Amino acid sequence: MVKKYTEYKLPTAEEIYLFHEGTNYHAYRQFGSHLTAEEGQQGVRFTVWAPHAAQVSVAGDWNNWDREEYPLHKLDESGIWSGFIAGITEGTLYKYVITSQQGEIFFKADPYAVHAEVRPATASVVKSLDGYKWKDAAWKRKRRPIYQRPLNIYEMHFGTWRQKEDGSLYSYTELAELLVPYLVDMGYTHVELMPLTEHPYDLSWGYQSTGYFAPTSRYGTPQELMYFVDTCHQAGIGVLLDWVPGHFTKDAHGLRMFDGTPLYEYADPDRAEKRGWGTLSFDFGKPEVRSFLISSALYWMDVYHFDGLRVDAVTSMIRLDFEREGGGWRPNQHGGVENLEAISFLQQLNKAIFHYYPNALMMAEESSAWPGVTKPAHENGLGFNYKWNMGWMNDTLDYVEASFEARPSKHNKLTFPLVYAYSENFTLPLSHDEVVHGKKSLLDKMPGTYEQKFAGLRLLLAYQMTHPGKKLLFMGGEFGQFIEWKDQDQLDWLLLDYDMHHKMQDYTRELNQFYLNSPALWERDHDWEGYEWLNADDARNSVITYMRKGKKPSDTLLIAINFQPVPRVNYRIGVPKAGTYMEVWNSDEPKFGGTGGRTIQTAASEKVEWDRQENSIALNLPPLSVIIMRRSTGRRKKA
């Protein structure tokens, strides 16, 4: 029998002190609703922080939402209210009834609730997190730093990857049975889930949250989410979660004006308002808010075994002038644009995460050229271990969307990202934001004929794989989703009935495996020794050539990319050593939907100086293609 009631103790003086200091990193253990037994009676202990409230009570479905029957009591002058209500059982709906100092009454969801009603209903739900038996111990033992290992992330939105025939959503458990085999078959190392924290509006995609400790009930119970993560781990798939500490929704039942005052948000409306998004920023200088947010971050790792977080909208947190080009912001005390409180918070967050989980992945979506995002916090960096390379993404997509005629004039879009490629630990994202709201799908961004669009997408994915940095691709890109992400309907899986889309999926699968089996593409991702330009300057032909290097010289790969829809015959590239070079990748193979224009299978080097190398080879580059060569060591090395 699953134990539903556990011993719960009121927050100790030390825990309260740490909470108000901003260093109670497991506040969810003290706050919220906890099934427990007190004085021989079973029921629920409720604890909430509402320092400016005149009165706090609990109302729910068991007492017809009576707002006066069950008042909570202040523990002390700390602003923490608590109370035990006997007889309440798991599944009970509840809200806090907050009476402000001015006599206004608010019904608020529990900030620390671990479960919630299915939208559009908004009550919190009493729920035990006990009862699930994890089977991922082997995965946890094998966790290692990822810097010199392959990292290939499949980004997805849980509700629109697949849906049932009637359009309803799969549960966490049901989708695990469909998704995990797919991830394994396709060769991904990790899956990144767009936010699963409870949120009222489907089309916010989870980025406007009300429940920082409650996995959305759209897809089931907390235990079902545990099953999902566990199933991924048992199959060797890491799981990352999008997490949004930058802002929260204004919905009446949420955090806004929680106790009648700006409690979680800044009191200054100019600082609180995220103008372009219609949301509110957390007050990062308030210690209790720091305890709340860092506890939330750790909660997803403690309770649900997530392997890391992708922290959304970091730029909006650390820049006071974010989306305020016309004014409406005030410089910090030193006259700068930095939000010093947010910077300090992020440093504290990452220190806490890596203290408890040294091998966690903490990825920042930071869209400016802010220095030191992946520099350790103790060296005055933000303390993340990875940053989304938004510059590479924007430049690359700007280039591949351009007409073939315009590409020579945009050649710097291919070369400039290498100037800063090793300034941070980067992940190369081709993310959801780039295939929605009129931006077109990756496939439809490509110029040219139907066949050229597919050739362009094959080229783009291989270019991403061979560029320094870890990899991320949004769902649908792997098989050439033709219409942009619709954010309400499932992906167009019916496209796999068409030959070119099926071949595109096959291509991505084989490319992923090639990446996993090629140390040169990941062993030195963050080290200049892992990359060498051969020719960066052939703008006229729209060709770039370079080498990727692993720790072993025999792993070195030569990459030649032709961004034009015309072949390049006898295209000469320098090689690091004399010998015979073998083709190990050709994006134009017929089995992938290509034209069949192949390079010669082997190319013997000639004593002709080229690209600052003493030897060189001549290749035939098919239209819109990526060709990868490896020096033969006597027998062909399987990629």
XYZ file of C-alpha atoms in Angstrom:
639
model
C 0.000 0.000 0.000
C 1.396 3.424 -0.956
C 2.018 5.598 2.041
C 0.082 8.829 1.593
C 0.726 10.465 4.938
C 4.243 11.297 6.068
C 5.551 13.038 9.126
C 5.675 16.752 8.464
C 7.288 19.278 10.738
C 6.823 23.010 10.728
C 9.720 25.017 9.336
C 12.469 25.225 11.908
C 13.941 28.522 13.043
C 16.984 27.764 10.865
C 14.874 26.983 7.785
C 12.916 30.192 8.271
C 16.139 32.144 8.679
C 17.581 30.637 5.493
C 14.339 31.322 3.625
C 14.537 35.002 4.479
C 18.247 35.009 3.703
C 17.557 33.621 0.207
C 19.446 30.378 0.802
C 16.714 27.873 1.649
C 17.180 25.785 -1.473
C 14.600 23.139 -0.598
C 11.759 25.370 0.541
C 9.235 23.085 -1.132
C 9.800 20.690 1.766
C 8.378 23.233 4.216
C 5.926 25.270 2.112
C 2.821 24.174 0.255
C 0.387 21.419 1.208
C 1.687 18.247 2.862
C -0.318 15.145 3.732
C 0.618 14.341 7.310
C -0.678 13.243 10.714
C -0.783 15.477 13.741
C -1.992 14.551 17.208
C -3.311 11.258 15.920
C -5.326 12.793 13.102
C -4.611 12.537 9.393
C -4.949 15.577 7.229
C -2.944 18.303 5.508
C -0.570 20.964 6.778
C -0.686 24.170 4.711
C 2.152 26.696 4.838
C 2.444 29.881 2.787
C 4.461 33.104 2.751
C 2.220 36.197 2.711
C 3.888 38.838 4.885
C 1.540 41.728 4.088
C -1.742 39.831 4.399
C -4.156 40.766 7.160
C -5.620 37.264 7.124
C -4.991 33.968 5.321
C -7.316 30.974 5.219
C -7.745 27.839 3.130
C -10.872 27.096 1.130
C -11.645 24.142 -1.071
C -14.103 21.680 -2.466
C -14.475 19.940 0.890
C -15.997 23.039 2.561
C -17.827 24.587 -0.392
C -15.042 27.171 -0.728
C -15.927 28.827 2.549
C -13.335 31.551 2.966
C -13.512 31.878 6.743
C -13.853 28.333 8.119
C -10.172 27.371 8.136
C -7.910 30.312 8.993
C -4.133 29.868 9.071
C -1.975 31.331 11.793
C 1.194 33.371 11.612
C 4.166 31.397 12.858
C 5.886 34.603 13.936
C 6.666 37.977 12.430
C 8.311 36.307 9.427
C 5.175 36.515 7.328
C 4.744 32.731 7.161
C 1.234 31.403 7.767
C 0.487 27.770 8.576
C -2.292 25.498 9.721
C -3.319 21.845 9.929
C -6.707 20.721 8.668
C -7.775 17.235 9.689
C -9.659 14.912 7.370
C -8.445 16.326 4.069
C -7.319 13.637 1.655
C -5.286 13.373 -1.512
C -7.020 14.922 -4.501
C -8.631 17.725 -2.498
C -8.913 21.029 -4.369
C -7.870 24.166 -2.520
C -6.803 27.788 -2.728
C -5.491 30.294 -0.229
C -7.893 33.085 0.621
C -5.796 36.193 1.125
C -7.248 39.271 2.835
C -5.122 42.330 2.161
C -4.462 45.150 4.587
C -7.068 47.150 2.655
C -9.683 44.413 3.102
C -9.545 43.078 -0.469
C -9.977 39.312 -0.799
C -8.070 37.155 -3.291
C -8.333 33.436 -4.015
C -4.826 32.324 -4.872
C -3.348 29.058 -6.079
C -0.568 27.717 -3.885
C 2.852 28.929 -5.140
C 4.355 25.664 -3.863
C 1.567 23.342 -5.047
C 2.845 20.128 -6.605
C -0.324 19.501 -8.621
C -3.146 21.569 -10.112
C -6.507 21.210 -11.769
C -6.589 20.754 -15.523
C -7.030 24.122 -17.235
C -9.188 26.162 -17.464
C -9.825 25.329 -13.795
C -7.233 26.934 -11.526
C -7.308 25.333 -8.071
C -4.314 23.640 -6.486
C -4.586 19.935 -5.684
C -3.384 18.107 -2.579
C -1.040 15.449 -3.918
C 1.495 13.017 -2.517
C 4.778 12.668 -4.397
C 5.444 9.298 -2.787
C 4.923 5.914 -4.346
C 7.016 5.909 -7.494
C 9.909 3.426 -7.560
C 12.725 4.719 -9.725
C 14.739 2.362 -11.896
C 17.352 4.777 -13.256
C 20.172 4.125 -10.785
C 22.454 2.892 -13.562
C 21.868 6.100 -15.532
C 22.658 8.262 -12.504
C 25.889 6.356 -11.856
C 27.025 6.938 -15.443
C 26.541 10.712 -15.435
C 29.743 12.423 -16.527
C 30.746 15.896 -17.711
C 29.492 16.410 -21.251
C 32.195 18.731 -22.571
C 34.161 16.057 -24.446
C 31.196 13.856 -25.250
C 28.440 13.983 -27.886
C 25.374 16.039 -27.041
C 22.536 15.957 -29.589
C 19.268 17.351 -28.255
C 15.766 16.845 -29.643
C 13.670 19.836 -28.566
C 9.940 19.211 -28.369
C 6.599 20.510 -27.207
C 4.901 17.741 -25.270
C 1.355 18.338 -26.465
C 1.987 18.675 -30.192
C 4.607 16.039 -31.007
C 1.811 13.527 -31.418
C -1.873 13.593 -30.524
C -4.553 10.933 -30.412
C -6.908 10.464 -33.360
C -9.563 12.596 -31.682
C -7.056 15.406 -31.073
C -6.737 14.759 -27.353
C -3.360 14.768 -25.633
C -1.224 11.810 -24.707
C -0.339 11.431 -21.041
C 3.226 11.439 -19.785
C 3.049 7.662 -19.547
C 1.533 7.146 -22.981
C 3.954 9.435 -24.735
C 6.910 7.717 -23.082
C 5.973 4.527 -24.920
C 5.917 6.353 -28.269
C 8.680 8.918 -27.922
C 11.506 7.064 -26.208
C 11.891 4.343 -28.883
C 11.838 7.106 -31.493
C 14.615 9.046 -29.758
C 16.743 5.915 -29.482
C 16.134 4.953 -33.111
C 16.959 8.454 -34.344
C 20.195 8.674 -32.368
C 19.487 11.585 -30.016
C 21.317 11.749 -26.699
C 18.872 14.074 -24.907
C 15.349 15.382 -25.172
C 14.524 18.938 -24.136
C 10.940 19.594 -23.092
C 9.410 23.025 -23.488
C 8.121 24.205 -20.097
C 6.007 21.748 -18.139
C 5.335 23.997 -15.157
C 1.595 24.556 -14.788
C 0.316 27.367 -16.995
C -3.199 28.583 -17.795
C -2.868 29.387 -21.511
C -1.951 26.680 -24.015
C -0.514 29.112 -26.554
C 2.013 30.477 -24.077
C 3.677 27.041 -24.573
C 4.396 27.007 -20.843
C 6.510 30.160 -20.836
C 3.933 32.046 -18.726
C 3.609 29.948 -15.631
C 1.564 29.909 -12.439
C 2.953 26.743 -10.850
C 6.709 26.508 -10.407
C 6.509 23.176 -8.587
C 3.549 21.619 -10.403
C 4.071 19.701 -13.652
C 1.142 20.582 -15.841
C -1.843 18.328 -15.301
C -2.658 18.477 -19.047
C -0.606 15.308 -19.404
C -1.299 13.561 -16.109
C 0.027 13.217 -12.588
C 3.436 13.849 -11.038
C 4.071 10.108 -10.866
C 3.366 9.804 -14.590
C 6.007 12.448 -15.305
C 8.403 10.482 -13.111
C 7.682 7.447 -15.269
C 8.412 9.446 -18.417
C 11.816 10.650 -17.183
C 12.647 7.206 -15.794
C 11.797 5.547 -19.111
C 14.078 7.985 -20.932
C 16.922 7.290 -18.526
C 16.569 3.530 -18.774
C 16.891 3.896 -22.555
C 20.011 6.067 -22.234
C 18.283 9.380 -23.014
C 18.941 12.464 -20.886
C 16.051 14.812 -20.132
C 16.247 18.609 -19.981
C 13.490 21.011 -18.977
C 12.873 24.557 -20.136
C 12.618 26.640 -16.962
C 11.413 30.240 -16.844
C 12.618 32.373 -13.930
C 12.538 35.575 -15.961
C 8.830 36.343 -15.730
C 5.409 35.018 -14.765
C 1.837 35.454 -15.899
C -0.546 38.071 -14.497
C -3.511 35.689 -14.105
C -5.544 36.531 -10.994
C -5.009 33.163 -9.291
C -1.231 33.323 -9.747
C 1.686 35.127 -8.137
C 0.744 38.680 -9.124
C 0.014 40.872 -6.064
C -0.045 37.668 -4.072
C -0.783 39.138 -0.640
C -2.266 42.384 -1.919
C 1.169 43.838 -2.574
C 3.872 43.248 -5.223
C 5.361 40.278 -3.402
C 7.060 38.154 -6.057
C 7.379 40.971 -8.612
C 9.238 44.262 -8.332
C 7.321 46.995 -6.504
C 8.455 49.473 -9.159
C 6.052 48.877 -12.082
C 8.673 50.033 -14.595
C 10.942 47.201 -13.488
C 8.157 44.686 -12.957
C 6.507 44.987 -16.369
C 7.726 42.839 -19.249
C 6.081 45.191 -21.725
C 6.337 43.138 -24.873
C 5.109 39.972 -23.210
C 2.361 41.166 -20.864
C 4.019 39.450 -17.904
C 5.811 40.409 -14.701
C 9.449 40.060 -13.742
C 10.456 38.433 -10.491
C 12.123 40.695 -7.922
C 15.543 39.054 -7.971
C 16.792 41.168 -5.091
C 14.209 39.781 -2.668
C 15.743 36.888 -0.679
C 12.480 34.972 -0.340
C 12.012 35.068 -4.123
C 15.502 33.645 -4.537
C 14.671 30.825 -2.131
C 11.486 30.174 -4.114
C 13.146 30.105 -7.534
C 16.274 28.158 -6.629
C 14.122 25.652 -4.754
C 12.036 25.279 -7.923
C 15.126 24.640 -10.042
C 16.446 21.994 -7.670
C 12.992 20.471 -7.222
C 12.870 19.296 -10.840
C 16.178 17.511 -10.341
C 15.484 16.246 -6.817
C 11.977 14.935 -7.384
C 11.789 14.271 -11.131
C 15.445 13.446 -11.884
C 15.793 15.964 -14.722
C 19.372 16.165 -15.952
C 19.427 19.905 -16.363
C 17.588 23.075 -17.240
C 17.521 25.387 -20.217
C 16.965 28.791 -18.617
C 14.734 30.917 -20.796
C 15.106 34.598 -21.677
C 18.270 35.299 -19.696
C 18.883 38.517 -21.629
C 15.547 39.890 -20.424
C 16.686 39.277 -16.861
C 20.176 40.747 -16.914
C 19.595 43.859 -19.049
C 17.578 46.728 -17.605
C 17.085 48.111 -21.112
C 15.699 44.893 -22.584
C 13.075 45.812 -25.232
C 13.079 49.391 -23.891
C 14.967 51.098 -26.678
C 12.642 54.080 -26.444
C 13.419 54.636 -22.777
C 11.423 53.745 -19.688
C 14.337 52.250 -17.764
C 16.777 53.560 -15.207
C 20.491 52.743 -15.054
C 21.850 50.781 -12.118
C 23.758 52.441 -9.282
C 26.894 52.491 -11.423
C 25.145 54.004 -14.425
C 25.065 50.747 -16.407
C 22.441 48.602 -18.094
C 23.148 45.529 -15.964
C 20.452 44.252 -13.621
C 22.882 43.550 -10.799
C 20.278 41.683 -8.755
C 19.448 39.306 -11.612
C 23.126 38.680 -12.323
C 23.720 37.873 -8.666
C 20.682 35.589 -8.652
C 21.872 33.611 -11.683
C 25.306 33.198 -10.140
C 23.729 31.969 -6.911
C 21.405 29.646 -8.847
C 24.244 27.983 -10.738
C 26.416 27.651 -7.654
C 23.551 25.877 -5.886
C 22.771 23.588 -8.830
C 26.379 22.484 -9.313
C 26.843 22.015 -5.566
C 24.116 19.380 -5.541
C 24.453 18.153 -9.152
C 28.029 18.648 -10.415
C 27.238 17.099 -13.823
C 23.993 18.949 -14.460
C 23.432 20.776 -17.735
C 22.573 24.437 -17.192
C 21.936 26.118 -20.533
C 21.292 29.823 -20.947
C 19.176 31.250 -23.728
C 21.095 34.513 -23.893
C 20.621 36.447 -27.117
C 23.121 39.261 -26.728
C 26.918 39.195 -26.709
C 26.997 39.264 -22.911
C 30.474 38.125 -21.833
C 31.103 35.257 -19.440
C 27.762 33.469 -19.592
C 29.544 30.099 -19.237
C 32.356 31.441 -17.086
C 32.239 30.158 -13.481
C 30.354 32.341 -11.037
C 33.376 32.551 -8.735
C 35.230 34.159 -11.652
C 32.432 36.713 -12.045
C 30.690 34.826 -14.864
C 27.030 33.887 -14.832
C 28.002 30.291 -14.055
C 26.154 28.327 -16.750
C 28.000 25.495 -18.458
C 26.333 26.055 -21.839
C 24.896 28.947 -23.819
C 22.627 28.766 -26.839
C 24.588 30.240 -29.744
C 21.926 32.628 -30.989
C 24.427 34.488 -33.151
C 25.289 31.344 -35.097
C 21.610 30.495 -35.464
C 20.596 33.948 -36.697
C 23.512 34.303 -39.107
C 23.142 30.784 -40.462
C 19.408 31.043 -41.057
C 19.809 34.465 -42.616
C 22.315 32.935 -45.028
C 20.431 29.777 -45.981
C 17.184 31.716 -46.497
C 18.927 34.007 -48.989
C 18.601 33.415 -52.714
C 21.478 31.601 -54.352
C 22.416 34.816 -56.159
C 22.654 36.727 -52.859
C 24.790 34.192 -51.036
C 28.238 35.422 -52.163
C 27.484 38.841 -50.645
C 26.498 37.206 -47.359
C 29.536 34.942 -47.058
C 30.582 36.589 -43.785
C 27.490 35.010 -42.176
C 29.349 31.692 -42.478
C 32.728 32.921 -41.298
C 31.974 35.438 -38.557
C 30.536 32.869 -36.065
C 33.982 31.259 -35.924
C 35.429 34.481 -34.533
C 33.635 33.858 -31.230
C 32.975 30.105 -31.469
C 35.240 29.377 -28.491
C 34.397 32.408 -26.350
C 31.723 30.356 -24.537
C 30.644 26.730 -24.304
C 28.042 26.807 -27.039
C 25.054 24.743 -28.105
C 23.922 25.321 -31.701
C 20.117 25.625 -31.664
C 17.687 25.245 -34.522
C 14.833 25.833 -32.131
C 11.074 26.247 -31.964
C 11.292 30.052 -32.066
C 12.609 29.898 -35.627
C 9.779 27.805 -37.114
C 6.645 29.533 -35.826
C 4.645 32.758 -36.219
C 5.287 33.212 -39.921
C 8.987 32.359 -39.912
C 8.394 29.182 -41.964
C 9.708 25.692 -41.290
C 13.389 24.936 -41.820
C 12.527 23.141 -45.055
C 10.381 25.964 -46.399
C 13.041 28.569 -45.582
C 15.228 27.052 -48.289
C 15.204 28.691 -51.727
C 14.820 26.840 -54.988
C 12.823 23.918 -56.305
C 11.209 21.168 -54.252
C 14.344 19.001 -54.554
C 16.637 21.935 -53.791
C 14.738 22.686 -50.582
C 15.472 19.175 -49.319
C 19.093 19.430 -50.439
C 19.340 22.720 -48.554
C 17.924 21.187 -45.378
C 20.283 18.216 -45.608
C 23.147 20.673 -46.031
C 22.000 22.784 -43.059
C 21.804 19.819 -40.687
C 25.221 18.514 -41.737
C 26.693 22.006 -41.413
C 25.303 22.182 -37.877
C 26.774 18.770 -37.062
C 30.242 19.709 -38.265
C 30.377 23.192 -36.714
C 31.913 23.487 -33.209
C 29.301 23.247 -30.466
C 26.700 20.845 -29.154
C 23.513 20.306 -31.188
C 19.789 20.993 -30.819
C 16.991 20.477 -33.350
C 13.302 21.208 -32.862
C 10.858 18.418 -33.583
C 9.735 18.076 -37.169
C 12.978 19.340 -38.616
C 14.285 15.806 -38.773
C 11.809 14.757 -41.462
C 11.254 18.078 -43.199
C 8.017 19.386 -41.678
C 6.828 21.579 -44.541
C 4.451 23.847 -42.669
C 5.775 25.797 -39.700
C 4.975 24.541 -36.201
C 1.253 25.043 -35.681
C 1.507 24.942 -31.823
C -1.953 23.362 -31.417
C -1.894 20.356 -33.739
C 0.470 17.417 -33.932
C 3.363 17.307 -36.380
C 2.502 16.291 -39.939
C 3.588 12.671 -39.584
C 1.582 11.860 -42.713
C 4.445 13.433 -44.676
C 6.447 10.267 -44.055
C 4.226 8.615 -46.663
C 6.012 10.807 -49.213
C 9.366 9.609 -50.486
C 11.399 12.772 -49.935
C 10.257 13.233 -46.346
C 10.916 9.587 -45.536
C 14.404 9.907 -47.015
C 14.934 13.111 -45.034
C 14.171 11.248 -41.825
C 16.561 8.463 -42.854
C 19.186 11.086 -43.564
C 18.836 12.678 -40.122
C 19.020 9.274 -38.447
C 22.243 8.387 -40.265
C 23.695 11.855 -39.691
C 23.015 11.551 -35.962
C 24.785 8.199 -35.884
C 27.703 9.605 -37.874
C 27.995 12.371 -35.265
C 27.896 9.928 -32.346
C 30.619 7.800 -33.928
C 32.928 10.674 -34.940
C 35.015 11.949 -31.999
C 36.336 14.788 -34.136
C 32.861 16.335 -34.016
C 32.618 16.531 -30.218
C 35.857 15.725 -28.359
C 37.262 19.224 -28.814
C 34.076 21.221 -29.130
C 35.411 23.934 -26.808
C 39.045 23.988 -27.884
C 40.566 25.792 -30.899
C 42.724 22.709 -31.415
C 39.571 20.975 -32.623
C 38.990 23.237 -35.630
C 41.038 24.550 -38.529
C 39.926 26.564 -41.506
C 41.137 25.326 -44.865
C 39.432 27.961 -47.005
C 37.047 30.460 -45.440
C 37.217 32.996 -48.262
C 35.697 31.426 -51.375
C 32.664 33.691 -51.416
C 32.508 33.635 -55.222
C 31.759 29.901 -55.258
C 29.909 29.900 -51.896
C 32.140 27.060 -50.670
C 33.758 26.667 -47.264
C 36.247 23.976 -46.255
C 37.609 23.169 -42.811
C 38.867 20.405 -40.560
C 37.447 19.026 -37.340
C 39.927 17.227 -35.120
C 39.652 14.772 -32.258
C 42.342 13.738 -29.827
C 43.673 11.182 -32.305
C 45.053 12.540 -35.587
C 43.459 9.594 -37.391
C 40.009 10.912 -36.408
C 40.474 14.186 -38.323
C 37.656 14.985 -40.760
C 37.820 17.269 -43.802
C 34.557 19.042 -44.549
C 33.674 20.713 -47.858
C 30.315 22.502 -48.203
C 28.916 23.781 -51.473
C 26.092 26.269 -50.834
C 25.229 26.720 -54.518
C 22.943 24.554 -56.707
C 25.732 23.920 -59.207
C 28.520 21.312 -58.985
C 32.143 22.243 -58.346
C 34.359 19.957 -60.418
C 37.924 19.187 -59.317
C 37.608 21.526 -56.355
C 40.972 21.502 -54.632
C 41.366 21.469 -50.847
C 44.468 21.197 -48.716
C 45.041 18.111 -46.569
C 47.116 17.835 -43.388
C 49.000 14.686 -44.434
C 49.867 12.924 -47.644
C 47.833 9.798 -48.320
C 44.570 8.516 -49.651
C 41.391 10.174 -48.472
C 38.051 8.404 -48.401
C 34.580 9.844 -48.547
C 32.732 9.077 -45.305
C 29.726 11.392 -45.761
C 27.885 12.703 -48.781
C 24.633 14.576 -48.253
C 23.779 14.166 -51.945
C 23.506 10.384 -51.979
C 20.430 9.065 -53.845
C 19.272 7.146 -50.772
C 18.840 10.532 -49.062
C 16.995 12.053 -52.004
C 20.085 13.533 -53.637
C 20.943 13.828 -57.297
C 23.487 11.054 -57.151
C 26.363 13.331 -58.031
C 29.084 11.651 -55.999
C 32.687 12.482 -55.361
C 35.196 9.801 -56.272
C 35.231 7.285 -53.444
C 38.916 7.891 -52.776
C 41.251 10.766 -53.547
C 45.014 10.372 -53.492
C 46.817 13.474 -52.302
C 49.173 15.365 -54.571
C 52.261 17.345 -53.651
C 50.470 20.586 -54.457
C 50.458 23.286 -51.791
C 46.944 24.503 -51.086
C 45.131 26.096 -48.166
C 48.475 26.493 -46.303
C 48.960 22.717 -46.503
C 51.832 20.980 -48.327
C 49.468 18.460 -49.950
C 45.999 18.637 -51.447
C 43.254 16.636 -53.113
C 40.729 17.465 -55.829
C 37.064 16.701 -55.225
C 33.855 16.926 -57.188
C 31.337 18.758 -54.994
C 27.688 18.064 -55.885
C 25.175 20.917 -55.796
C 24.049 22.013 -52.317
C 26.102 19.356 -50.613
C 28.283 18.495 -47.654
C 31.182 16.144 -48.359
C 33.263 14.731 -45.496
C 36.582 12.989 -46.083
C 38.867 11.007 -43.770
C 42.432 9.889 -44.401
C 42.638 6.148 -44.954
C 44.632 4.159 -42.420
C 44.692 1.024 -44.525
C 41.053 0.117 -44.280
C 37.904 2.128 -44.295
C 36.904 3.152 -40.822
C 33.225 2.783 -40.290
C 31.633 6.080 -39.326
